[in-house]
XYZ file of C-alpha atoms in Angstrom:
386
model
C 116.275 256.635 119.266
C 114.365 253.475 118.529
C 112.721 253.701 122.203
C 109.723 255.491 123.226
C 106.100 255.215 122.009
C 104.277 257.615 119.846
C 101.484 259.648 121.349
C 98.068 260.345 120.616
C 97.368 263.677 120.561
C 98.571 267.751 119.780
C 100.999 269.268 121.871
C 99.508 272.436 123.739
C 101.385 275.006 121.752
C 101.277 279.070 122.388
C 98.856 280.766 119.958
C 101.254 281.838 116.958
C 100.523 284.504 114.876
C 100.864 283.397 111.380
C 101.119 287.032 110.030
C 103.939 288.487 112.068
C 105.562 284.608 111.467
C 105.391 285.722 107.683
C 106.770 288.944 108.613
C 109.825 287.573 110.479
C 110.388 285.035 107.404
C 110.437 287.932 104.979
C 113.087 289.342 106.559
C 115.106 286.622 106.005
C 114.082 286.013 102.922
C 115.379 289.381 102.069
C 118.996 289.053 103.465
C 119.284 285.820 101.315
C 118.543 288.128 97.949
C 121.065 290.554 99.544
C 118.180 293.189 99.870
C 118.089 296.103 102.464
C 116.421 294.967 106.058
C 116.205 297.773 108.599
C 118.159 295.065 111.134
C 120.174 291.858 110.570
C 118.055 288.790 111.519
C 118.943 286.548 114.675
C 118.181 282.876 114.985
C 118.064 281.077 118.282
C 118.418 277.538 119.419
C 116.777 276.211 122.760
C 117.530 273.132 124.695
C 116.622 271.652 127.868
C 118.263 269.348 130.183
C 116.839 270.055 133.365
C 114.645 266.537 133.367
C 116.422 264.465 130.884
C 119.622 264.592 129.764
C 121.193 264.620 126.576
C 121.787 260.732 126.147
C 117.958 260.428 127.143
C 116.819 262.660 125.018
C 118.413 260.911 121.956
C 117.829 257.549 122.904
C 114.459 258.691 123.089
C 112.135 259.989 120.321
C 109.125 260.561 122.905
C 111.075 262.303 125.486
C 112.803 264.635 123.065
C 109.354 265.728 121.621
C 108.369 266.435 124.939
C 111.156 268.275 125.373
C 110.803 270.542 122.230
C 107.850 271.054 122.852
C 109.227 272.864 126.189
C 111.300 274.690 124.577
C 109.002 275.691 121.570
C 106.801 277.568 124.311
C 109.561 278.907 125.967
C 110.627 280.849 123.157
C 107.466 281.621 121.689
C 107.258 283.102 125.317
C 110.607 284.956 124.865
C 111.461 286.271 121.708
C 109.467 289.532 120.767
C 111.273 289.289 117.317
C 113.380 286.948 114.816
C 112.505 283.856 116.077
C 110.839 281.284 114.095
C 109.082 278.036 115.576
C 111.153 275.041 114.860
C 111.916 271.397 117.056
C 114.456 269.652 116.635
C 114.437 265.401 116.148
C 118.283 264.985 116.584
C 119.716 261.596 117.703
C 123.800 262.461 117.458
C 125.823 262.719 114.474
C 126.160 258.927 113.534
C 122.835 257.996 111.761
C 124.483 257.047 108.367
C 127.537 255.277 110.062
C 125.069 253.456 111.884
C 123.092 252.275 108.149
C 126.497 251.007 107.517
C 126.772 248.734 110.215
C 128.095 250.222 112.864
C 127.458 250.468 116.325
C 126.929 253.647 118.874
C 129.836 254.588 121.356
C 128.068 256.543 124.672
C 130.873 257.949 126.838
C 130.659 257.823 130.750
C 129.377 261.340 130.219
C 125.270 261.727 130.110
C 125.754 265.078 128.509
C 128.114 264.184 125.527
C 126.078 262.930 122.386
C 127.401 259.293 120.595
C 129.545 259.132 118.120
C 129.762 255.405 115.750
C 132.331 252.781 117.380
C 135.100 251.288 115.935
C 136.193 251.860 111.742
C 134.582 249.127 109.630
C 137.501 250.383 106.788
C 140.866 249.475 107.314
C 141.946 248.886 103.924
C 141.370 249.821 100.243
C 139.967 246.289 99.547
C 136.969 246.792 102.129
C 135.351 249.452 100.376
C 133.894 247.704 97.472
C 132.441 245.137 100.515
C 130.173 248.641 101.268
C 126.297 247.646 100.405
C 123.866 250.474 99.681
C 121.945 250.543 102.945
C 118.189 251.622 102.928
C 116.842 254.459 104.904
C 113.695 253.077 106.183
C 114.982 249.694 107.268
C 118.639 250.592 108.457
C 120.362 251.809 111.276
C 118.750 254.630 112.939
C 117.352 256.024 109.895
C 113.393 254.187 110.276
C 113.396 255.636 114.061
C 114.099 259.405 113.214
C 111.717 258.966 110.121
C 108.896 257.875 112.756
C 109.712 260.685 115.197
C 109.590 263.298 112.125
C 106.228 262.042 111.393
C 104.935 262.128 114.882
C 106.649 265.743 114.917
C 104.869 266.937 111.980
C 101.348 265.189 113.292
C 102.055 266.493 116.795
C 102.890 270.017 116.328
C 101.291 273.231 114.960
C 101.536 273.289 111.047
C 103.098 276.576 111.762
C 106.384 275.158 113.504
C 108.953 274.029 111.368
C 111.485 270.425 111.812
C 114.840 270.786 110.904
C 116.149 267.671 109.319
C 118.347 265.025 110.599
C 121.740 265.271 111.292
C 123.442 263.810 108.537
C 127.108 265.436 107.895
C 127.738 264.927 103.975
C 130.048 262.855 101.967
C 132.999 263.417 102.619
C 132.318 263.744 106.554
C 130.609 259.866 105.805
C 134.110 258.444 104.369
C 135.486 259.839 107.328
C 133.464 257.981 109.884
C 133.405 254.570 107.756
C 137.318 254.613 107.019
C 140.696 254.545 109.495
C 141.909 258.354 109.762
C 145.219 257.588 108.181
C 144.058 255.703 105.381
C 141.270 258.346 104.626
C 143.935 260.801 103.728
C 146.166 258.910 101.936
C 143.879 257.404 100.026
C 142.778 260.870 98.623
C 146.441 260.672 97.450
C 146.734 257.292 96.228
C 143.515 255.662 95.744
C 141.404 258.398 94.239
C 139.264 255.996 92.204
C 138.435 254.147 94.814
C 137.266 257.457 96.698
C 135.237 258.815 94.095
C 133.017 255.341 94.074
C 133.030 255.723 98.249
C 131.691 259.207 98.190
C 129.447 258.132 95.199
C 127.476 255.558 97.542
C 127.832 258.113 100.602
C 126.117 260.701 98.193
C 123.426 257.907 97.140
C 122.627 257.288 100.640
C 122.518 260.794 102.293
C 120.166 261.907 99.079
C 117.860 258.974 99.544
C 117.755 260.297 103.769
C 116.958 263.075 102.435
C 114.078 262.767 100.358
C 112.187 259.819 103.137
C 112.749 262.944 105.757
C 110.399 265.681 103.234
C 107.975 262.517 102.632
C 108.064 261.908 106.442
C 107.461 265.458 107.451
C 105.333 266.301 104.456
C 107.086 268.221 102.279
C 110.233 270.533 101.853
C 108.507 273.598 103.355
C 107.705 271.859 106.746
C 111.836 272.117 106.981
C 114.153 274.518 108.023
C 116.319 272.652 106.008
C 117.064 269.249 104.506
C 119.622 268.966 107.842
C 120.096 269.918 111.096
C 120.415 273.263 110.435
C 117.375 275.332 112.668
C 117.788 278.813 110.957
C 115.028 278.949 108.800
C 115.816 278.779 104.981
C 113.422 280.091 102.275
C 111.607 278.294 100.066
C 113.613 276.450 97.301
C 116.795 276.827 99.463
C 116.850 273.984 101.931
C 119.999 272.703 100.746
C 122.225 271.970 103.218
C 125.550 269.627 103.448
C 128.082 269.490 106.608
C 131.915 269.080 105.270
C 133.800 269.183 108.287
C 136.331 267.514 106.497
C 137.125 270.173 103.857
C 138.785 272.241 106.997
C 142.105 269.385 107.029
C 142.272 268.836 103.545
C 143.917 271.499 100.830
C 141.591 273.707 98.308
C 142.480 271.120 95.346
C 141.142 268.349 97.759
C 137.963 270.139 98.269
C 137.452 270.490 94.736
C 138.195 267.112 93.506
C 136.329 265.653 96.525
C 133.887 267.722 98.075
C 132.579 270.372 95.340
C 130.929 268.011 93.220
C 129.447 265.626 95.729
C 127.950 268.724 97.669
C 126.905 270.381 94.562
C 124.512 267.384 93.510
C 122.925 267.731 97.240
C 122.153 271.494 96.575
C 121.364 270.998 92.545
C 118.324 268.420 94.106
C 117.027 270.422 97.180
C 118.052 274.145 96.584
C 120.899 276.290 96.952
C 121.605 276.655 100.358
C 123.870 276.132 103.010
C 127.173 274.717 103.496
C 128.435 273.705 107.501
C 131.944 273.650 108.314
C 132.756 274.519 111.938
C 136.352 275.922 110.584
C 138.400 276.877 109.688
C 138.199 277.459 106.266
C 140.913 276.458 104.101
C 138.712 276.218 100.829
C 136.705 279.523 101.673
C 136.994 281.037 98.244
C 135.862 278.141 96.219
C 132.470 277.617 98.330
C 130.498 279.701 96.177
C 132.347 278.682 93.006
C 130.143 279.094 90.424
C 127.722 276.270 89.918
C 128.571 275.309 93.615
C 124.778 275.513 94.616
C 125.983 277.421 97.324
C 124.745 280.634 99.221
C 125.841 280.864 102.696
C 128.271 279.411 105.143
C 127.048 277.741 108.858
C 129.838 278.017 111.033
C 131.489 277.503 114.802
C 132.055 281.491 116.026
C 135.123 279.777 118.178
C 136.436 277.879 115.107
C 135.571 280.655 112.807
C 137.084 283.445 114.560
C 140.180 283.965 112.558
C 138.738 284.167 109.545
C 135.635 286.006 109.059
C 137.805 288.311 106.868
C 139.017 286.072 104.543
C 135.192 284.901 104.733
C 134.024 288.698 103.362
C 136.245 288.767 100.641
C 134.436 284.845 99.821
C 130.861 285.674 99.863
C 131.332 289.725 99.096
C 127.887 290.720 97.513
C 126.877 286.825 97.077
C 125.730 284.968 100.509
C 125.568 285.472 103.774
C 127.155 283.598 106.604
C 125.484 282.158 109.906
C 127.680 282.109 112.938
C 126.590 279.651 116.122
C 127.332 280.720 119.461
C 127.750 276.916 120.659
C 130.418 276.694 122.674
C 129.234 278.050 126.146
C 129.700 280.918 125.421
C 128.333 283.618 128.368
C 125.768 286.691 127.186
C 128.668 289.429 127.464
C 130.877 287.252 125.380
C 128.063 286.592 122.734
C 127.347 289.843 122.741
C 131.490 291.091 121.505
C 131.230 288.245 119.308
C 128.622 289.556 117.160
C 129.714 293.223 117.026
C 133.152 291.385 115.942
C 131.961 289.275 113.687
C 129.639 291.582 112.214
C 132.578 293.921 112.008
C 134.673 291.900 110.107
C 132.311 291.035 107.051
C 130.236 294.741 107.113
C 129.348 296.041 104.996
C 130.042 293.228 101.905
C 128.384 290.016 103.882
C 125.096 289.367 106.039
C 125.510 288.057 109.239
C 123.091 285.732 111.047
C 123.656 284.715 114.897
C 122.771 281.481 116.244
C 122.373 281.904 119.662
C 122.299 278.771 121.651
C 120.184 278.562 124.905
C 118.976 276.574 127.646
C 117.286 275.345 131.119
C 120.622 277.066 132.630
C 120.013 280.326 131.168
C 117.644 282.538 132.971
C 114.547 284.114 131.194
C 115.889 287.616 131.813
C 119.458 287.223 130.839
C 117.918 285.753 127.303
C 114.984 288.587 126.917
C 118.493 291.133 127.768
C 120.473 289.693 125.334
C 118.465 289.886 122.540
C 117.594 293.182 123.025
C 121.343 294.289 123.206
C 121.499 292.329 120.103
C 118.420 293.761 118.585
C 120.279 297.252 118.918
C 123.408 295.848 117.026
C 121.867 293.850 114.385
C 119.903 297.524 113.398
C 123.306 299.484 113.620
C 124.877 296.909 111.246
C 122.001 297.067 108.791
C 122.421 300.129 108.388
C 125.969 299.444 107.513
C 125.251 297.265 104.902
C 126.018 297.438 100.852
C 123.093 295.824 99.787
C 123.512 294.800 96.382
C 120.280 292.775 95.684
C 117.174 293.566 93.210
């Protein structure tokens, strides 16, 4: 993302109306205190690949700006309800691998995002070689910092960034190290893991707070990550552990818990992001976990949303993204099973993912079918909050 040059001026934005934005935030605020709402809040992503494609778009800042801002208008457009203003600065998963060093792998395929090439650990006696890389000098960190800041300049004070993309400790160790050696190492090197994940942690925290400086402040966020669902105030936490779903519960809490506790303890209780499935599920709101809801893959997920009730019963709520294709009619049964499956103990928010392929009036249909479920399974509900 290091291409592109900043512009000059404001986007042209649709008018937003800052009271009914308040409004729509309250009701979220609300699920997250596990108070009644007369209908379950939805979220929505939008993307656009109709003029650029994906590798474009994160290769460059300017283009992908342009692009939310597309997309911001669309939905403001829309969305009669729920949604909440946010772009997106996203330049793949790899942005700490690449502070470490490493380069970007693009596949033949213009719609498939990078991931970092090659595995910089091989053996135990590389990891103390690791030097503390800084966010506004290394790897792609300075560029996303720069397109935040034109982000926040460029666009209504009203529209929220999400963060960058940074996974979380454990998923860090996993791109640095060789696959085998990460997993045996949790077995027979766990010293040497524990000062790993200690500089990953370092790292990811010092990301995190350049990104509020860059943006102005925690508030301009939907969260510290990539997250778009708007968090409340004082809970943009937010760590990815993709990891924790191959490893055992007493991995996750040697390995995981405390590094991802620290992330919440600095930027608010918040979210934790594990596509699934969910091995550790009843020890991510452990107490003193920081934790307070659960991001997750519906197709990864699916299995387990009632193990996932019995985890957050009363305590958090759990976000569900629709991200794998997945057509209106199917989106649609997802949610009423979903929604099924943790009623009426545990909130559930849909992250519906759009784009340039989806016609207006399929979207402005589906969210009114939703709209008509999310009430029904309000009203379902045991809310338990003050």
């Amino acid at each position: 993302m290091a291409t592109g040059e900043p512009g000059s001026g404001a986007f042209r934005i649709r008018d937003i109306d800052r009271s009914e934005m308040e409004r729509r935030k309250e009701v979220f605020r609300r699920v997250w205190r596990n108070r009644e709402v007369e209908r379950l809040p939805l979220a929505f992503w939008c993307d656009d690949f109709g003029r650029y494609s994906l590798r474009e778009q994160c290769q460059n800042g300017g283009l992908q700006l342009e692009v939310m801002a597309g997309c911001l208008n669309r939905c403001l457009e829309l969305f009669d309800d729920d949604y909440i203003p946010h772009a997106r600065i996203w330049p793949g998963y790899a942005t700490i691998a690449t502070m470490f060093g490493m380069e970007l792998h693009w596949s033949d395929d213009p719609a498939q995002p990078p991931g970092p090439r090659g595995c910089p650990i091989r053996e135990l006696g590389q990891l103390d070689s690791l030097k503390r890389p800084d966010p506004r000098r290394d790897g792609l960190m300075p560029a996303n910092l720069r397109w935040l800041a034109e982000a926040a300049r460029r666009l209504p004070p009203e529209v929220h960034l999400t963060g960058i993309d940074l996974g979380g400790p454990m998923n860090t160790a996993k791109d640095l190290m060789d696959t085998n050696l990460l997993y045996t190492a949790l077995i027979d090197a766990p010293e040497a893991m524990h000062r790993l994940l200690e500089l990953a942690l370092d790292v990811q925290m010092d990301c995190y707070r350049e990104i509020e400086r860059a943006v102005g402040g925690s508030d301009r966020l939907t969260s510290i990550d990539f997250d778009p669902i708007w968090a409340p105030e004082g809970h943009k936490g937010f760590v990815s552990d993709d990891v924790c779903a191959a490893v055992s519960p007493d991995m996750y809490r040697v390995f995981s818990a405390p590094y991802n506790r620290r992330i919440f303890a600095e930027f608010g209780p918040g979210r934790l992001h594990n596509c699934g499935p969910h091995p550790s599920a009843h020890l991510y709101m452990a107490p003193g976990s920081g934790c307070r809801g659960l991001n997750c893959s519906f197709r990864y997920t699916r299995p387990e949303f009632p193990k996932l009730r019995e985890a957050f019963r009363g305590r958090g709520l759990v976000e569900v993204m629709f991200d794998n294709g997945e057509s209106p009619e199917e989106i649609l049964a997802g949610y009423e099973e979903v929604a099924a499956a943790l009623a009426p103990d545990v909130a559930t928010v849909a992250l519906i993912i759009i784009s340039d392929a989806n016609p207006d009036d399929e979207v402005r249909d589906l969210h009114q079918d939703l709209k008509v479920a999310a009430a029904r399974w309000a009203r379902e509900m045991r809310w338990t909050g003050d």
